[in-house]
PDB file of C-alpha atoms in Angstrom:
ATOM      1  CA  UNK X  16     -91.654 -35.795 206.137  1.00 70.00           C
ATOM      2  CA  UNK X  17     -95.008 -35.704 204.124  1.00 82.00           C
ATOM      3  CA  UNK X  18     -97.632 -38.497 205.675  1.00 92.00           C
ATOM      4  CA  UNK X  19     -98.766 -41.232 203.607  1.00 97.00           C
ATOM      5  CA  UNK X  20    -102.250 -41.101 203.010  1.00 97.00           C
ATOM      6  CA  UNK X  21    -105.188 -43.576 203.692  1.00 98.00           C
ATOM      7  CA  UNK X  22    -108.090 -43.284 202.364  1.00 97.00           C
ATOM      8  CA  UNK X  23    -111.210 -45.318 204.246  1.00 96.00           C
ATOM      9  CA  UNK X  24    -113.779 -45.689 202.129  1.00 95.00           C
ATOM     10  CA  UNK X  25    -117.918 -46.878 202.704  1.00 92.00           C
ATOM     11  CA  UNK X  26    -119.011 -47.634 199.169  1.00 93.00           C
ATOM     12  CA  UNK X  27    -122.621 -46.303 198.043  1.00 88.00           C
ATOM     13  CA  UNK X  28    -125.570 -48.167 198.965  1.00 81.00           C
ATOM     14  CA  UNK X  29    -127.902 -48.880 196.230  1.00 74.00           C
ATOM     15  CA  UNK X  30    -130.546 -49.138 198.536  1.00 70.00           C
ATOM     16  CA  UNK X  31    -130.004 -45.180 200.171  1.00 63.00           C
ATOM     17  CA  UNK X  32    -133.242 -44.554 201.562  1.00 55.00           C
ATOM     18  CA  UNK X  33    -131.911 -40.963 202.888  1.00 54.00           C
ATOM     19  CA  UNK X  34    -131.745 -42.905 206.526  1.00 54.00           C
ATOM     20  CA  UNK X  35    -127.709 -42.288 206.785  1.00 64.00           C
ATOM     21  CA  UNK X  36    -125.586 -44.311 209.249  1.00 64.00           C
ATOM     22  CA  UNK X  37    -121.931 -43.083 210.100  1.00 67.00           C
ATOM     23  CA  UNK X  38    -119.945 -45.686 208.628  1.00 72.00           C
ATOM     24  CA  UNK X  39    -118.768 -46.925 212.116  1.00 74.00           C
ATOM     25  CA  UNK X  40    -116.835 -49.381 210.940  1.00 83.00           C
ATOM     26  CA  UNK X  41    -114.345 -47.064 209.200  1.00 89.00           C
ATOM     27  CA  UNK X  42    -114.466 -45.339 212.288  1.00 87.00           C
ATOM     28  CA  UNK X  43    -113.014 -47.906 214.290  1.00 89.00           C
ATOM     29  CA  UNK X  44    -110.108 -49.221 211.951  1.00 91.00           C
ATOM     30  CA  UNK X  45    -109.402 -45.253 211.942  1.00 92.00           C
ATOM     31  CA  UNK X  46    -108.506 -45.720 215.835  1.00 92.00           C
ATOM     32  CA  UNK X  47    -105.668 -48.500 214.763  1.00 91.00           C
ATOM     33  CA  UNK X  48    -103.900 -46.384 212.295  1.00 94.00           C
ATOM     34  CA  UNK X  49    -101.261 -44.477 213.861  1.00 93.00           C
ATOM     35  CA  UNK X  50    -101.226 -40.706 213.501  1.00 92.00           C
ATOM     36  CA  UNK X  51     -98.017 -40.704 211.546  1.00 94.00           C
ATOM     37  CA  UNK X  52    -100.957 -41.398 208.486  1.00 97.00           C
ATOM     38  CA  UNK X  53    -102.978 -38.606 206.892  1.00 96.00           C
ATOM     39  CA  UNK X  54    -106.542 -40.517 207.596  1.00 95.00           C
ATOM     40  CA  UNK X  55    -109.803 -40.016 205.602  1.00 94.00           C
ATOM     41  CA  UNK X  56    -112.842 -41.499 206.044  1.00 91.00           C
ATOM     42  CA  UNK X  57    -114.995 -40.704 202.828  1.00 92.00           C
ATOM     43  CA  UNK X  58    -118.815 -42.529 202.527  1.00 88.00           C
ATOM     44  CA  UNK X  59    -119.776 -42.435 198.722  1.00 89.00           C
ATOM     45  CA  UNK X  60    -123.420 -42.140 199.705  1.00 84.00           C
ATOM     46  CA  UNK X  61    -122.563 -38.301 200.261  1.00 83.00           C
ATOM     47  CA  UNK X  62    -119.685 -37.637 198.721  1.00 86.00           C
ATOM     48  CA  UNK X  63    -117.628 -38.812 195.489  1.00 92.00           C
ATOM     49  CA  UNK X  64    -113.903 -40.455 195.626  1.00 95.00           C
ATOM     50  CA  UNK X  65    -110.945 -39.338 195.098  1.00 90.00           C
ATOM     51  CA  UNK X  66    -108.677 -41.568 193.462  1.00 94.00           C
ATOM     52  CA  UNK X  67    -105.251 -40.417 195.641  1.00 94.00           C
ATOM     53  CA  UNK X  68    -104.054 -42.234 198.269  1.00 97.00           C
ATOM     54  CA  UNK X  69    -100.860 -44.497 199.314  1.00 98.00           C
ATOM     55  CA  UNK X  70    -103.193 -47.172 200.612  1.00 98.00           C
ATOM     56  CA  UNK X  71    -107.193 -47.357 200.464  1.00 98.00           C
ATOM     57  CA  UNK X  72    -109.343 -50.017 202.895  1.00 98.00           C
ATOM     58  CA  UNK X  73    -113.264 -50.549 201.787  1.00 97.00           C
ATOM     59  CA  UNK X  74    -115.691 -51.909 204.384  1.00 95.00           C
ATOM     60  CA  UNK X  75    -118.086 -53.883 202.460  1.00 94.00           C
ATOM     61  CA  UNK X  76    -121.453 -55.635 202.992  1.00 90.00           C
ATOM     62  CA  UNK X  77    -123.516 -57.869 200.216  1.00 90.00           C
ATOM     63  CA  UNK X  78    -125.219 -54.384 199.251  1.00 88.00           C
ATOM     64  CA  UNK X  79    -122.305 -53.053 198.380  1.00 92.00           C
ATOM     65  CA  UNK X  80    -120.134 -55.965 197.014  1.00 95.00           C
ATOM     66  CA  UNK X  81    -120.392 -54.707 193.439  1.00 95.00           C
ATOM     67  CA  UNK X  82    -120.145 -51.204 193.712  1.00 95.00           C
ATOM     68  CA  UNK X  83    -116.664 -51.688 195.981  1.00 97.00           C
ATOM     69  CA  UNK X  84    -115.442 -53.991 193.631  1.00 98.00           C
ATOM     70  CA  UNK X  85    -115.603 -51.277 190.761  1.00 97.00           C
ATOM     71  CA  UNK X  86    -114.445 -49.208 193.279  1.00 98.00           C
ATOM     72  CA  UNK X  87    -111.276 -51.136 194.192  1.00 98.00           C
ATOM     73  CA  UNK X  88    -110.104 -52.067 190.617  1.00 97.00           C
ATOM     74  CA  UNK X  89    -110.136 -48.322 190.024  1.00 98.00           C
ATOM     75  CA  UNK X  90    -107.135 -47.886 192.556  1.00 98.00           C
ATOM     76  CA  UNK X  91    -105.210 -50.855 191.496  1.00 97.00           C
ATOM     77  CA  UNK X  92    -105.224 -49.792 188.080  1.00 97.00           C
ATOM     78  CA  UNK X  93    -103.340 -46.859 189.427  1.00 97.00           C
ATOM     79  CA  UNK X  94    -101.098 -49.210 191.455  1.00 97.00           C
ATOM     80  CA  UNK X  95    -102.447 -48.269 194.824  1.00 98.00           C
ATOM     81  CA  UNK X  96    -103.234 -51.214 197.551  1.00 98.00           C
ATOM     82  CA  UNK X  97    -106.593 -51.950 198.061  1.00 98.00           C
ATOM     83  CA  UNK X  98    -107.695 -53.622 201.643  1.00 98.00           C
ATOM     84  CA  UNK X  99    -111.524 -55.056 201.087  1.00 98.00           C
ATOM     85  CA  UNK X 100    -112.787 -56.161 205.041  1.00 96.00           C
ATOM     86  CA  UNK X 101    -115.963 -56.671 206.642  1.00 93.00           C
ATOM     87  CA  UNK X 102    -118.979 -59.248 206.132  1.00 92.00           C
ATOM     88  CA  UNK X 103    -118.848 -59.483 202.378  1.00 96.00           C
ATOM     89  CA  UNK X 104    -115.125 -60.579 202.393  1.00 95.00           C
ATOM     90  CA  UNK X 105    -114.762 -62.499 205.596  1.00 95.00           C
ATOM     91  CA  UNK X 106    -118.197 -64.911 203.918  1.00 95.00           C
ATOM     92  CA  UNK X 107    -116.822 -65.408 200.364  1.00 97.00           C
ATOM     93  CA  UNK X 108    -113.319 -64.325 200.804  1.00 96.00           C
ATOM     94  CA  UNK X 109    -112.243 -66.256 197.672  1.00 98.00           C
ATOM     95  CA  UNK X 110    -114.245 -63.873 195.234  1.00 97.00           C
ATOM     96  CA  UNK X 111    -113.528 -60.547 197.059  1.00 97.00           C
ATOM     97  CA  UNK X 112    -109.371 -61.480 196.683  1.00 97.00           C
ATOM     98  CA  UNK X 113    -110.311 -61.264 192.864  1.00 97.00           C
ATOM     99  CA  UNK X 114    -110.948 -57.608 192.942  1.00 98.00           C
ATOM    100  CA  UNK X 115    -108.200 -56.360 195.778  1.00 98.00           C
ATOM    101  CA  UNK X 116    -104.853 -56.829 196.863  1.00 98.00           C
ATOM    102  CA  UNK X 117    -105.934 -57.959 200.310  1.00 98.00           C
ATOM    103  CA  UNK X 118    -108.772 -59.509 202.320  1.00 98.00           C
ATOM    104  CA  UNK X 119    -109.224 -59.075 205.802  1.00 96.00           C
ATOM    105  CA  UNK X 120    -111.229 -61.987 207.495  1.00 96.00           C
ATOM    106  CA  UNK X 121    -112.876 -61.276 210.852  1.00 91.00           C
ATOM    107  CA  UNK X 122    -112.609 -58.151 212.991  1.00 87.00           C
ATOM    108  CA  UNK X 123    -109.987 -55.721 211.197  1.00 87.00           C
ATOM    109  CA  UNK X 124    -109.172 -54.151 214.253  1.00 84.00           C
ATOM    110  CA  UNK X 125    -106.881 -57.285 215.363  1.00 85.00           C
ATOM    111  CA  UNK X 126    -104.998 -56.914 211.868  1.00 93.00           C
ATOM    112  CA  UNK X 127    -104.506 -53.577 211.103  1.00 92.00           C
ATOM    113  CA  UNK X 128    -101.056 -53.398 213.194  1.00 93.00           C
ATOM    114  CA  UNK X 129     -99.201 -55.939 210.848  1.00 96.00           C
ATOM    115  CA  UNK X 130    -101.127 -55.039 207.197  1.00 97.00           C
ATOM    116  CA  UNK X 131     -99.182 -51.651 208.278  1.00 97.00           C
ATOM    117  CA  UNK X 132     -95.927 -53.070 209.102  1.00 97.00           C
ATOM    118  CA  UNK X 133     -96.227 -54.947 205.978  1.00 98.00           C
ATOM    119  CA  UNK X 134     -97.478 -52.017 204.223  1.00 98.00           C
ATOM    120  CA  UNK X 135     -94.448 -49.859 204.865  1.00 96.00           C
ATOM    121  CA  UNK X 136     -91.826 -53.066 204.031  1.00 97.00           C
ATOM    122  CA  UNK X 137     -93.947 -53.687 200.941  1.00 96.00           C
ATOM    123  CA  UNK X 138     -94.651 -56.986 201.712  1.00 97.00           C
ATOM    124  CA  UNK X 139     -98.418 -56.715 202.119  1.00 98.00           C
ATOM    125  CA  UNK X 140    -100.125 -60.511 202.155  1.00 98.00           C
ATOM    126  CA  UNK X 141    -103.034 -61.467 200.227  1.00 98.00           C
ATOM    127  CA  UNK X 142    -104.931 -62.150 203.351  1.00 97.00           C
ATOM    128  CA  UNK X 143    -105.124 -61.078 207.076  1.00 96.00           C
ATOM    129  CA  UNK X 144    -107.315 -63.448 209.201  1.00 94.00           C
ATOM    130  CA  UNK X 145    -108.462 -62.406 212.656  1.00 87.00           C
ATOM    131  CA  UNK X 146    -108.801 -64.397 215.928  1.00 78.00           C
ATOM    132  CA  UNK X 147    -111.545 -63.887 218.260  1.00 67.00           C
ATOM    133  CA  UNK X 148    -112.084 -60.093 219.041  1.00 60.00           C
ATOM    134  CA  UNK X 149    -111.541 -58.788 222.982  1.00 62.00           C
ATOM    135  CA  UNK X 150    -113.379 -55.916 223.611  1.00 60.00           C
ATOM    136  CA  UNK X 151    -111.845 -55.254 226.793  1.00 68.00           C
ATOM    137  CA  UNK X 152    -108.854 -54.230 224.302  1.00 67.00           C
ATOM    138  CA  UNK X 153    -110.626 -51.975 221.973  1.00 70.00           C
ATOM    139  CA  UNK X 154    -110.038 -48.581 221.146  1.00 72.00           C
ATOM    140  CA  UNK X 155    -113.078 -45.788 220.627  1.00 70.00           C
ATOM    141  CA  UNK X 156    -113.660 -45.546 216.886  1.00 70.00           C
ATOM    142  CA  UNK X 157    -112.718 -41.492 215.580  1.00 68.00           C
ATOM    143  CA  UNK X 158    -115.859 -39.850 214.986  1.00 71.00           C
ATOM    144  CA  UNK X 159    -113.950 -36.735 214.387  1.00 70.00           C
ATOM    145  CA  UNK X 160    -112.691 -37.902 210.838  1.00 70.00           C
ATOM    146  CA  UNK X 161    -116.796 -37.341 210.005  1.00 72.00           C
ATOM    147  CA  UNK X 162    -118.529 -34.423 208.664  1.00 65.00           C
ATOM    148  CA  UNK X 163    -120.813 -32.616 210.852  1.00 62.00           C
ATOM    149  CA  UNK X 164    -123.647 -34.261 208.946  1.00 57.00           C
ATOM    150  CA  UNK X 165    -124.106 -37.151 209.922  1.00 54.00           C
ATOM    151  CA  UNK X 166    -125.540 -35.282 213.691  1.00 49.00           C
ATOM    152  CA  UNK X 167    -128.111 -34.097 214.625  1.00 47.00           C
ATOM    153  CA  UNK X 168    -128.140 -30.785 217.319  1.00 45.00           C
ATOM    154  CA  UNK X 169    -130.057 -30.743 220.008  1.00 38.00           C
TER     155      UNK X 169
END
């Protein structure tokens, strides 16, 4: 049975200043997909996208709103889902639905369960909205979907 692929994607910043944070947030939703998915976490700041997936979630921030947008209407034009989450989306969810197929408002991590169930029955809403996040339930985001580069050695 081949795995469906999702592809997690941290748009480019057009303020780089060659200070590079792992997209942690990407990470984390990474934790909630079940391993019956082929995950991959790419950040546009180091590396370009490629346009194949089943499903594709962006993380964005106000930064980035523009560049994800272009980003997102690239997939749907090839009839792929596109999931746009974090603080750019959960503020002005009304303009982010423009550009996707859903909008995650809030903390991801309390959604991610059902956008897959609903993924897989092809029912996928137009938006997911979070309650208030427990930590005590949290899982430890995958750091091992990123390249080496983002670490330094000791």
């Amino acid at each position: 049975m081949v795995k469906k692929k999702i592809l997690l994607i941290n748009p480019s910043n057009p303020r780089f200043n060659k200070r590079l944070l792992p997209p942690l947030s990407l990470t984390t939703i990474a934790a909630y997909i079940p391993q019956n998915y082929d995950i991959e976490i790419i950040d546009n700041n180091l590396e370009k996208i490629n346009y194949d997936a089943d499903l594709v979630a962006i993380t964005i921030n106000t930064y980035t709103a523009r560049i994800a947008y272009e980003i997102s209407e690239k997939f749907i034009e090839r009839k792929i889902p596109v999931i746009l989450g974090g603080n750019h989306p959960t503020i002005v969810p009304n303009e982010a639905i423009k550009h996707c197929t859903v909008v995650v408002i809030g903390d991801g991590e309390l959604v991610w369960k059902q956008i897959l169930k609903d993924f897989e029955s092809g029912r996928l809403k137009k938006r997911y909205k979070s309650e208030v996040f427990n930590f005590e339930n949290s899982k430890l985001p995958r750091r091992d979907l990123l390249p080496n580069r983002y670490f330094l050695e000791s």
